[in-house]
PDB file of N, CA and C in Angstrom:
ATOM      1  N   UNK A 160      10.444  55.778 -50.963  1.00 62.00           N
ATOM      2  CA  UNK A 160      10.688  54.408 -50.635  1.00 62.00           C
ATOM      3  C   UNK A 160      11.223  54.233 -49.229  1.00 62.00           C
ATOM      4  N   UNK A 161      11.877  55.387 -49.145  1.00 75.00           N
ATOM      5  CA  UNK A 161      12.477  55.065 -47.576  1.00 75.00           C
ATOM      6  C   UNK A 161      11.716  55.235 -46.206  1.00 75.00           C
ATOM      7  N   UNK A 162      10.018  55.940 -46.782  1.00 73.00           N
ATOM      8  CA  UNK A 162       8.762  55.700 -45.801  1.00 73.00           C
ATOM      9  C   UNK A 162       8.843  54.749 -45.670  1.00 73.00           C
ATOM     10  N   UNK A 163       8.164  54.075 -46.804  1.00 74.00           N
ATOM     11  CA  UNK A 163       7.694  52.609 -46.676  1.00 74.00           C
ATOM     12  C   UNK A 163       8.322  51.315 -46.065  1.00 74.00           C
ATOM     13  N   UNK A 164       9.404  51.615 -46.371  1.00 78.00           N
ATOM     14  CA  UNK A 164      10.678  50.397 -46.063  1.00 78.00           C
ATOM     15  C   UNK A 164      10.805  50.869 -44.397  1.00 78.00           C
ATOM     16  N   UNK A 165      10.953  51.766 -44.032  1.00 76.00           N
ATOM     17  CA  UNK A 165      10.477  51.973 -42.487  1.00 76.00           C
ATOM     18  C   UNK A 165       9.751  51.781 -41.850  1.00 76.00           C
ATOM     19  N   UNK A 166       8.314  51.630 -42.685  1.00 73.00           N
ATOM     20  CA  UNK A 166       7.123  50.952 -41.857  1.00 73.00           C
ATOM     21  C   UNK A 166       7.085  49.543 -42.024  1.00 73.00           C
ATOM     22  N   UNK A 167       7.787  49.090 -43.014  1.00 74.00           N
ATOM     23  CA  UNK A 167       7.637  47.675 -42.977  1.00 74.00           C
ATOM     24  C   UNK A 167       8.559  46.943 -41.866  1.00 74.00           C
ATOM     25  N   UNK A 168       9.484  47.733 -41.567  1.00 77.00           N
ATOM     26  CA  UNK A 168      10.764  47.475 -40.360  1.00 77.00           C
ATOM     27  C   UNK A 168       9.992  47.331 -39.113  1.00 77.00           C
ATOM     28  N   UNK A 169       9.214  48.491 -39.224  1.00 79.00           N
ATOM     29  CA  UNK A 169       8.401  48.963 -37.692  1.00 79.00           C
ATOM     30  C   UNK A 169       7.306  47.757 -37.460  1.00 79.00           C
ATOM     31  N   UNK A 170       6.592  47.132 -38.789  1.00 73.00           N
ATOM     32  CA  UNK A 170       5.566  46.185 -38.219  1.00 73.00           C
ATOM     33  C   UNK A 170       6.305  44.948 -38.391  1.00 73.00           C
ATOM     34  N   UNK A 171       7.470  44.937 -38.983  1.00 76.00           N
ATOM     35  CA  UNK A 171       8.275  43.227 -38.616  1.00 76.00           C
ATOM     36  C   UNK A 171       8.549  42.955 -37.085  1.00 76.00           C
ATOM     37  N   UNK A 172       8.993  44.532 -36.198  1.00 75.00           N
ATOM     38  CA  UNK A 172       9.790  44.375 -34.804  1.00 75.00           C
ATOM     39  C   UNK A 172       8.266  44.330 -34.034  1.00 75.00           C
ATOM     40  N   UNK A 173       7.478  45.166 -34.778  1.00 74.00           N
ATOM     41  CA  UNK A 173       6.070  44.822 -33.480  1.00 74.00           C
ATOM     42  C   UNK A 173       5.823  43.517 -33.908  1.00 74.00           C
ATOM     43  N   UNK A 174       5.075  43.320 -34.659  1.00 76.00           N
ATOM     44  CA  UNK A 174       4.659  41.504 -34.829  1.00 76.00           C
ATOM     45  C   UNK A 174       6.016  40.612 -34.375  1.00 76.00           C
ATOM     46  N   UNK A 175       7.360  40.602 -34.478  1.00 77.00           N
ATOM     47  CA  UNK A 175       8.214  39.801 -33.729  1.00 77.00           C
ATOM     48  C   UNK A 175       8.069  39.814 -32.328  1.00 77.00           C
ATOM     49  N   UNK A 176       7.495  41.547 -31.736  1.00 69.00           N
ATOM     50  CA  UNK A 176       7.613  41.499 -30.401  1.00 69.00           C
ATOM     51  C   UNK A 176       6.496  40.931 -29.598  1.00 69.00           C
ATOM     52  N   UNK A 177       5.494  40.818 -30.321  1.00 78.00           N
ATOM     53  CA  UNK A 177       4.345  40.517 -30.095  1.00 78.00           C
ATOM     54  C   UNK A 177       4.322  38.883 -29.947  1.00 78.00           C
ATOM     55  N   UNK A 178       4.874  38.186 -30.812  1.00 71.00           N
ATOM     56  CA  UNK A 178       4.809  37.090 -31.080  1.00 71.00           C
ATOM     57  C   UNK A 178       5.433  36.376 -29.884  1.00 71.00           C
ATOM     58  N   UNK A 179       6.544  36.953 -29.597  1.00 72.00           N
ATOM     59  CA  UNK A 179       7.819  36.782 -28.092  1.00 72.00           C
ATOM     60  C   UNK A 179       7.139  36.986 -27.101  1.00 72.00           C
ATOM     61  N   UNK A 180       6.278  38.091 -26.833  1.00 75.00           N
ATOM     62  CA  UNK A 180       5.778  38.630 -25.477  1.00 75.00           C
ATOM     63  C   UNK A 180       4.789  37.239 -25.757  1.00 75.00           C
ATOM     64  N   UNK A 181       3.940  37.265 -26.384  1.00 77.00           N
ATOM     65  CA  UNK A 181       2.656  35.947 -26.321  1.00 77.00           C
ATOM     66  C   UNK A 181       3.339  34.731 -25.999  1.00 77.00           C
ATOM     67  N   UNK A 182       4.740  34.169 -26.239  1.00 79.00           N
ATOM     68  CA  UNK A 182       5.090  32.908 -25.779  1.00 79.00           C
ATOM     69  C   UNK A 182       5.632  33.161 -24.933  1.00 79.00           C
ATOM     70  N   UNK A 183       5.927  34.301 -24.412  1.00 78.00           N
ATOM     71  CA  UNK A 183       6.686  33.931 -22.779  1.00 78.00           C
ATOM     72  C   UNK A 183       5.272  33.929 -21.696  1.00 78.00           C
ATOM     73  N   UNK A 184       4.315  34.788 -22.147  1.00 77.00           N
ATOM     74  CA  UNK A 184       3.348  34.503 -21.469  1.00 77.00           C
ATOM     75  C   UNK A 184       2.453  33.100 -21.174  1.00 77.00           C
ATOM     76  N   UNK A 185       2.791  32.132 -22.397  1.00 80.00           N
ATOM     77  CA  UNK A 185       2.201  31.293 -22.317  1.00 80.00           C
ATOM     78  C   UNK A 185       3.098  30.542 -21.294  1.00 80.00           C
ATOM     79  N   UNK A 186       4.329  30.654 -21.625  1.00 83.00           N
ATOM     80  CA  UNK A 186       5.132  29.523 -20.938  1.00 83.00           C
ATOM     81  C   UNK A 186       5.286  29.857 -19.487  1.00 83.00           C
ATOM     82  N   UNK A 187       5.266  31.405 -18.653  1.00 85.00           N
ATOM     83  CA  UNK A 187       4.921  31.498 -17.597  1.00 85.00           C
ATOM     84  C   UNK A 187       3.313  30.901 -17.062  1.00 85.00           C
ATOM     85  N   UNK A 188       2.242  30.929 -17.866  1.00 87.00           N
ATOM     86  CA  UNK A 188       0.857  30.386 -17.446  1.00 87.00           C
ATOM     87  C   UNK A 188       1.178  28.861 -17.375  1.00 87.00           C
ATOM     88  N   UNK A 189       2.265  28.311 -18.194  1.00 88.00           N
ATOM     89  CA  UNK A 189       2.335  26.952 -18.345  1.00 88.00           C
ATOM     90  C   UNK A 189       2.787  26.484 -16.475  1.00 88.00           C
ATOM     91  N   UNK A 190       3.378  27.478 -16.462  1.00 86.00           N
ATOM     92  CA  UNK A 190       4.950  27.053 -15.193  1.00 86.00           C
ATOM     93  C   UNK A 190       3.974  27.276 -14.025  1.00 86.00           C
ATOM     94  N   UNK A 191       2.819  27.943 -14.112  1.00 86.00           N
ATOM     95  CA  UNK A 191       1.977  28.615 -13.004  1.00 86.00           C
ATOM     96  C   UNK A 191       1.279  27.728 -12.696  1.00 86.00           C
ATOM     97  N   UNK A 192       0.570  26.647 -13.868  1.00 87.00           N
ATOM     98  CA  UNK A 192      -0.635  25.818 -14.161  1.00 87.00           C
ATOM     99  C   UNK A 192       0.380  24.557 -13.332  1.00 87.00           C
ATOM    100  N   UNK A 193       1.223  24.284 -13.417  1.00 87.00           N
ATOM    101  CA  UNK A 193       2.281  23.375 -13.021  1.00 87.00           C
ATOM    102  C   UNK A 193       2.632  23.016 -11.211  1.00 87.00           C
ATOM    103  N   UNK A 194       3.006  24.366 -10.873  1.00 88.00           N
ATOM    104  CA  UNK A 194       2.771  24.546 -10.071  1.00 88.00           C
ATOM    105  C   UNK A 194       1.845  24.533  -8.956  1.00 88.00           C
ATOM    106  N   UNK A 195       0.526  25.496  -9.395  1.00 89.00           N
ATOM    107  CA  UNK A 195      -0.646  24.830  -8.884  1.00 89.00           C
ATOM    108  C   UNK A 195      -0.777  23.589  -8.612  1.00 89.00           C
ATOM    109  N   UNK A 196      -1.205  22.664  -9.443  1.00 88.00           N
ATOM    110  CA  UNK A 196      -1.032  21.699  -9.658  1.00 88.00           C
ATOM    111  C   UNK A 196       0.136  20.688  -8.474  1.00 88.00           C
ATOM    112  N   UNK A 197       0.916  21.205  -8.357  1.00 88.00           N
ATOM    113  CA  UNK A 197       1.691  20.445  -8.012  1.00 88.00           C
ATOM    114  C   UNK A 197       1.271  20.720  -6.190  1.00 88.00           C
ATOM    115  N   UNK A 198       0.961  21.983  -5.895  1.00 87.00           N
ATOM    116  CA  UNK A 198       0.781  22.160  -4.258  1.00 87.00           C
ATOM    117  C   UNK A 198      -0.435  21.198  -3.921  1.00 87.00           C
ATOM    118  N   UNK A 199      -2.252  21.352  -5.317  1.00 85.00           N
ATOM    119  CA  UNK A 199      -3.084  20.430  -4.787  1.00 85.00           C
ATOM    120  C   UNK A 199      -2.184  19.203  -4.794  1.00 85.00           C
ATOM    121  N   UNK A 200      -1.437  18.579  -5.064  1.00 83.00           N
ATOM    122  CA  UNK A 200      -0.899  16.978  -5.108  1.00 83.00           C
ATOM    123  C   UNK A 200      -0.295  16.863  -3.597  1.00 83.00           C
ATOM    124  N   UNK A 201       0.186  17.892  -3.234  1.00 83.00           N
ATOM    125  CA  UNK A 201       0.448  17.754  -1.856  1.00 83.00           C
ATOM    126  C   UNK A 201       0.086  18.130  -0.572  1.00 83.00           C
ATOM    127  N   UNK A 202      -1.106  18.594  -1.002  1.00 82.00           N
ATOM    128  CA  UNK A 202      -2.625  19.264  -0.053  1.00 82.00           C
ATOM    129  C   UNK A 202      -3.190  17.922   0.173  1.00 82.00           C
ATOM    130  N   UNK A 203      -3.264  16.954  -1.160  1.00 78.00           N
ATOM    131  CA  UNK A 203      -3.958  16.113  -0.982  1.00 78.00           C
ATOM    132  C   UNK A 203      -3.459  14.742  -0.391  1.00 78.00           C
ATOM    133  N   UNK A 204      -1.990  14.911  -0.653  1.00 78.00           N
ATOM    134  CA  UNK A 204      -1.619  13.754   0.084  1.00 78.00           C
ATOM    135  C   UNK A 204      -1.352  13.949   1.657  1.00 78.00           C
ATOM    136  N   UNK A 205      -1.120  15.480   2.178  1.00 74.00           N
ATOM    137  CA  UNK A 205      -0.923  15.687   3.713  1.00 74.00           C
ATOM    138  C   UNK A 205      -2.226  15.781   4.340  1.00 74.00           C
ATOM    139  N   UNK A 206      -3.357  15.548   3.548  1.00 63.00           N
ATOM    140  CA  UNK A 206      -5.453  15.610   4.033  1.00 63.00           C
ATOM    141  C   UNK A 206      -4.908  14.081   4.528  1.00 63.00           C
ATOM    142  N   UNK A 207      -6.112  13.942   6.236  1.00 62.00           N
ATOM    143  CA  UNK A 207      -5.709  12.812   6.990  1.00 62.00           C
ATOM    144  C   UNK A 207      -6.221  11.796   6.214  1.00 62.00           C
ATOM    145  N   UNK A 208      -5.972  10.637   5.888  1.00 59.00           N
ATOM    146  CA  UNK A 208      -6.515   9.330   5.936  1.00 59.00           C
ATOM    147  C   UNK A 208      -7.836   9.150   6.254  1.00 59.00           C
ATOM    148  N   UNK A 209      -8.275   8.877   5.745  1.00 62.00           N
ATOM    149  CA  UNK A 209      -9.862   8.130   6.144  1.00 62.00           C
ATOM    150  C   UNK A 209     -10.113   6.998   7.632  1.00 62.00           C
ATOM    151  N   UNK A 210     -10.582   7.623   7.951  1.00 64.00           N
ATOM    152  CA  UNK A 210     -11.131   6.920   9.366  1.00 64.00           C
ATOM    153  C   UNK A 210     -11.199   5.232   8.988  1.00 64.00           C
ATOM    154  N   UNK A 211     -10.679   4.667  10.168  1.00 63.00           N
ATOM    155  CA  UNK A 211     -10.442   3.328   9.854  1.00 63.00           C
ATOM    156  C   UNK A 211     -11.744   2.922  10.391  1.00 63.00           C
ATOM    157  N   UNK A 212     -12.287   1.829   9.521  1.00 67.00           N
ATOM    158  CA  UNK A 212     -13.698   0.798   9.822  1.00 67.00           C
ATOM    159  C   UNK A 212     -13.919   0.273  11.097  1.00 67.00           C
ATOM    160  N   UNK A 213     -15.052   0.684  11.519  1.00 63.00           N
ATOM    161  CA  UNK A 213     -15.423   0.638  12.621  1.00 63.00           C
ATOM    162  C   UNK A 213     -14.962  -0.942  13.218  1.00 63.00           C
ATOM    163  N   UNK A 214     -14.718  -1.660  14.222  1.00 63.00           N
ATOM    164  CA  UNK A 214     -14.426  -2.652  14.819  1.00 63.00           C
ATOM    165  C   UNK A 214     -15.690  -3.543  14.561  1.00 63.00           C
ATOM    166  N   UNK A 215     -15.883  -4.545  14.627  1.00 64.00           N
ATOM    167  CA  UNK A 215     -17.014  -5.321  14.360  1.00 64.00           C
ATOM    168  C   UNK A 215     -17.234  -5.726  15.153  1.00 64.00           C
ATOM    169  N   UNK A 216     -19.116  -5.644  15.712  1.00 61.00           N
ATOM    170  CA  UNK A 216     -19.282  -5.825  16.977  1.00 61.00           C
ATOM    171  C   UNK A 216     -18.930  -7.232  17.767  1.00 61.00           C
ATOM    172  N   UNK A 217     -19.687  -6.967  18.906  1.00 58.00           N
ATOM    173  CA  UNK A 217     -19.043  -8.754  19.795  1.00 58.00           C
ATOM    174  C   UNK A 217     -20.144  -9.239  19.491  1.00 58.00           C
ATOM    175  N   UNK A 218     -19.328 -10.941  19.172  1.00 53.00           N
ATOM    176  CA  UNK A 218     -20.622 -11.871  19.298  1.00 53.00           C
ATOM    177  C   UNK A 218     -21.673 -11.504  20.181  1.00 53.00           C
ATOM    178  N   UNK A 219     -22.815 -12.414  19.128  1.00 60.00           N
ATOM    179  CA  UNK A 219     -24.517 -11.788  19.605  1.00 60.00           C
ATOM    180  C   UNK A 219     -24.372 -12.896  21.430  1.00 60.00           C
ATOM    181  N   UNK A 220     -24.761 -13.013  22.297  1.00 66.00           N
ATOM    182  CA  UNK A 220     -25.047 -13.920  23.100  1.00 66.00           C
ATOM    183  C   UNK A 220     -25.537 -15.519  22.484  1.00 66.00           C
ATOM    184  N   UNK A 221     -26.169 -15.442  21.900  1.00 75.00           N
ATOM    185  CA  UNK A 221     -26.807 -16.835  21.202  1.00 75.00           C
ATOM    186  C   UNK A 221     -25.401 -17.271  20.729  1.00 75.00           C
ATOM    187  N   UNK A 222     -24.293 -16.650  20.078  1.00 86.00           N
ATOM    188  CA  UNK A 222     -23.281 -17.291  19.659  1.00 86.00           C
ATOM    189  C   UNK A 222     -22.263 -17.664  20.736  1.00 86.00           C
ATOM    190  N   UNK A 223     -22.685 -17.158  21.579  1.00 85.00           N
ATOM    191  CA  UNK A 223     -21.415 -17.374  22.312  1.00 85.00           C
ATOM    192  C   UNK A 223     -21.951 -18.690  23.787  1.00 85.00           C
ATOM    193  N   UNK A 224     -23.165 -18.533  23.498  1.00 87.00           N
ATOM    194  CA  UNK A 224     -24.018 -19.955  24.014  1.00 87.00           C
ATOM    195  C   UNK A 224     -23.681 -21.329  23.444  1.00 87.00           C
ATOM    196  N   UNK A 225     -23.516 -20.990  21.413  1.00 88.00           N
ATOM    197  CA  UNK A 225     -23.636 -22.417  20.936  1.00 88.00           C
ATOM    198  C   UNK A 225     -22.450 -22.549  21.212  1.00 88.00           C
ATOM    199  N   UNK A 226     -20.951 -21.497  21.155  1.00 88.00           N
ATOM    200  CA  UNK A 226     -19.764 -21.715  21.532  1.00 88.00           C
ATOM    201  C   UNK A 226     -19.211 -23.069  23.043  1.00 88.00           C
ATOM    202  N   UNK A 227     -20.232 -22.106  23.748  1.00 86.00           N
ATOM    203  CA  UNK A 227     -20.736 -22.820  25.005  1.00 86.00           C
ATOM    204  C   UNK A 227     -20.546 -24.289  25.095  1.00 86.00           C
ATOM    205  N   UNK A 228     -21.398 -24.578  24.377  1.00 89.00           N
ATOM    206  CA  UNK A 228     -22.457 -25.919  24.324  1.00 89.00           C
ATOM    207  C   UNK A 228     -21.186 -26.722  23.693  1.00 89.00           C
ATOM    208  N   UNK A 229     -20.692 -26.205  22.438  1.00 89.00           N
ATOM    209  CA  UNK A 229     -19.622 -26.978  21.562  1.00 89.00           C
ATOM    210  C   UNK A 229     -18.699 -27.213  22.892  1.00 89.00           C
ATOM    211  N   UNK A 230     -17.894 -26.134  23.697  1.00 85.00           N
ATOM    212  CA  UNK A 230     -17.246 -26.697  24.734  1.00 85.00           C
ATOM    213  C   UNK A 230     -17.186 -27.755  25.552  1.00 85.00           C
ATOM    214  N   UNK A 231     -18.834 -27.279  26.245  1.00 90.00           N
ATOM    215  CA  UNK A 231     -19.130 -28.188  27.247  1.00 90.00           C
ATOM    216  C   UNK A 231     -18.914 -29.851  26.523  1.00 90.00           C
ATOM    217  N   UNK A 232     -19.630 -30.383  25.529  1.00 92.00           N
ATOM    218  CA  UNK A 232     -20.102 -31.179  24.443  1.00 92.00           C
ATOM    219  C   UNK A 232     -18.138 -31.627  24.348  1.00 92.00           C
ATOM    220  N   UNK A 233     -17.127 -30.955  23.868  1.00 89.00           N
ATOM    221  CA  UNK A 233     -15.776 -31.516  23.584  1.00 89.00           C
ATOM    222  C   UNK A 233     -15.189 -31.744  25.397  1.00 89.00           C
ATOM    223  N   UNK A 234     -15.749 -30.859  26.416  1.00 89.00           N
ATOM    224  CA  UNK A 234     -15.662 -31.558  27.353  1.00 89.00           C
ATOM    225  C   UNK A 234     -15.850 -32.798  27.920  1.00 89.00           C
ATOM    226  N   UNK A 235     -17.042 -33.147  27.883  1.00 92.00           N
ATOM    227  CA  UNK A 235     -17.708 -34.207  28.340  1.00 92.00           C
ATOM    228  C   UNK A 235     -17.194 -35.418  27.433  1.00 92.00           C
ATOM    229  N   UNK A 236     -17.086 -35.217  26.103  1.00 90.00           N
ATOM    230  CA  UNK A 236     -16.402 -36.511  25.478  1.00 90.00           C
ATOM    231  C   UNK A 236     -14.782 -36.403  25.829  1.00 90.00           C
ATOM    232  N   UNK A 237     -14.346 -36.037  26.769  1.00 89.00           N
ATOM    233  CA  UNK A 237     -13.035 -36.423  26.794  1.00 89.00           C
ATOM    234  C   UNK A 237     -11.889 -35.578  26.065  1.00 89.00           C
ATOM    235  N   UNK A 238     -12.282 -34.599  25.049  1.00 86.00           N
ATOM    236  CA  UNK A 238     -11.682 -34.025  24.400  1.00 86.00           C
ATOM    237  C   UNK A 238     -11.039 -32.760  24.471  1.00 86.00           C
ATOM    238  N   UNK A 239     -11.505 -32.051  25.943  1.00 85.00           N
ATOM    239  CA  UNK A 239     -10.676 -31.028  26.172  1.00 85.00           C
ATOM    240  C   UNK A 239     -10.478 -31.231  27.884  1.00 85.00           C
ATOM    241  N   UNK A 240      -9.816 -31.383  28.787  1.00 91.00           N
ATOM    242  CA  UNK A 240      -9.398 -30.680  29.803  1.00 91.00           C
ATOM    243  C   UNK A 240     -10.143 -30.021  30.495  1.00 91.00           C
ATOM    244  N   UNK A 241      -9.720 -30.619  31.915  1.00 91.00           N
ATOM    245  CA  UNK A 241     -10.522 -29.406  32.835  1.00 91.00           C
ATOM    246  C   UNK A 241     -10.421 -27.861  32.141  1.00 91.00           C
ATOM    247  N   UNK A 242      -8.594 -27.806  32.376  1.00 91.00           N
ATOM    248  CA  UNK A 242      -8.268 -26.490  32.378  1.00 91.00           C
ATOM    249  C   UNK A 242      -8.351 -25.773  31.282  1.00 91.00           C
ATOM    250  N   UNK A 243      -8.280 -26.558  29.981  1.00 90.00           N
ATOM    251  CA  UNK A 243      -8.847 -26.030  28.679  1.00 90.00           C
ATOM    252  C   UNK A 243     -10.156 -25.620  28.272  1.00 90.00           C
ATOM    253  N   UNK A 244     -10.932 -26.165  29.458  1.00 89.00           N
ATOM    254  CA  UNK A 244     -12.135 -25.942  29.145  1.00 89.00           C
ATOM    255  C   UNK A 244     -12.266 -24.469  29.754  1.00 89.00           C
ATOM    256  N   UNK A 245     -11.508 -24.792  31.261  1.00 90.00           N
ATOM    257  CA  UNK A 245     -11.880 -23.154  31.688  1.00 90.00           C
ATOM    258  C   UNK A 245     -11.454 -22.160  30.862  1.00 90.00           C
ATOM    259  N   UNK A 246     -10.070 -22.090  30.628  1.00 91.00           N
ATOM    260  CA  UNK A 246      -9.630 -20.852  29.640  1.00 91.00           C
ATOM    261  C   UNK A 246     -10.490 -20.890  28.559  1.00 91.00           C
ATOM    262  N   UNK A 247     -11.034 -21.588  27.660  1.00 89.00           N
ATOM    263  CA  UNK A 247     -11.776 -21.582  26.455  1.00 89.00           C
ATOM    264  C   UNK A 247     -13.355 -20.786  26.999  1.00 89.00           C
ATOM    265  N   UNK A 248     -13.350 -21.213  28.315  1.00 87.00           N
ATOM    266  CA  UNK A 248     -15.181 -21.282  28.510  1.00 87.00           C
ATOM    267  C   UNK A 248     -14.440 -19.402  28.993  1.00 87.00           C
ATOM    268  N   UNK A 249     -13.373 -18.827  29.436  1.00 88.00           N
ATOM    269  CA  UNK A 249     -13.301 -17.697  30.074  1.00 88.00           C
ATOM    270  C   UNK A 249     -12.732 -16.517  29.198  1.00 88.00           C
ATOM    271  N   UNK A 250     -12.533 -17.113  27.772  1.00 88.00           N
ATOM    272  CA  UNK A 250     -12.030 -16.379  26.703  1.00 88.00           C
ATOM    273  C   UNK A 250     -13.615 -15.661  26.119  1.00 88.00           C
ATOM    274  N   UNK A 251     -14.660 -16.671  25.783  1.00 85.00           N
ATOM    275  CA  UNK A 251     -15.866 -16.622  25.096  1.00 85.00           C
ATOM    276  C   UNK A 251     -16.416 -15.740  26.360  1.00 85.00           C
ATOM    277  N   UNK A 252     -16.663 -15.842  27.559  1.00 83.00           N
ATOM    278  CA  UNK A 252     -17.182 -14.784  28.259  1.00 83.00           C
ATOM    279  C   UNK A 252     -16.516 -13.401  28.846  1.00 83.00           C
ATOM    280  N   UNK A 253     -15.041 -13.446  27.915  1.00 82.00           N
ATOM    281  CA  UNK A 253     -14.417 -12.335  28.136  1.00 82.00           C
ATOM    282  C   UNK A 253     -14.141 -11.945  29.795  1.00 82.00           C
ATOM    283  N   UNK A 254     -13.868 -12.968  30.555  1.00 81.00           N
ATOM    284  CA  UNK A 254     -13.465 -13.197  31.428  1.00 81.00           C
ATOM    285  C   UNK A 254     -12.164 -13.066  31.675  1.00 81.00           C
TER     286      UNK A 254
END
């Protein structure tokens, strides 16, 4: 009896040890997976910004004609100023 009762001792401490070694392993893969994890989060937030949208081009000429015309047109009725007209007429030709 005192075989037996010895081997049953011997496979309680292996299967206990076994059981221990398998959860510390998991919980180090856990802490690893975590980690990882945690450097892409800050790989990805120090990656530059996305290029800002291109500027939108300058008015076509035709627009900046009818602009024109609207000027001249609030000129002539009285409604803008010599000098308003110039700055307005020298803003639209980027003057």
């Amino acid at each position: 009896m005192g075989l037996l009762r010895m081997a049953a001792r011997t496979a309680v401490v292996a299967g206990t040890a076994t059981a221990v070694s398998g959860r510390v392993a998991n919980k180090q893969q856990q802490k690893y997976a975590a980690q990882e994890q945690e450097q892409q989060a800050q790989q990805a937030q120090a990656a530059p910004a996305p290029a800002a949208p291109a500027p939108e081009p300058a008015p076509a000429a035709d627009d900046s004609m009818a602009q024109l015309q609207k000027l001249a047109d609030l000129h002539k009725a009285g409604v803008l100023t010599d000098e308003e007209f110039a700055a307005s007429k020298a803003k639209i030709l980027g003057i």
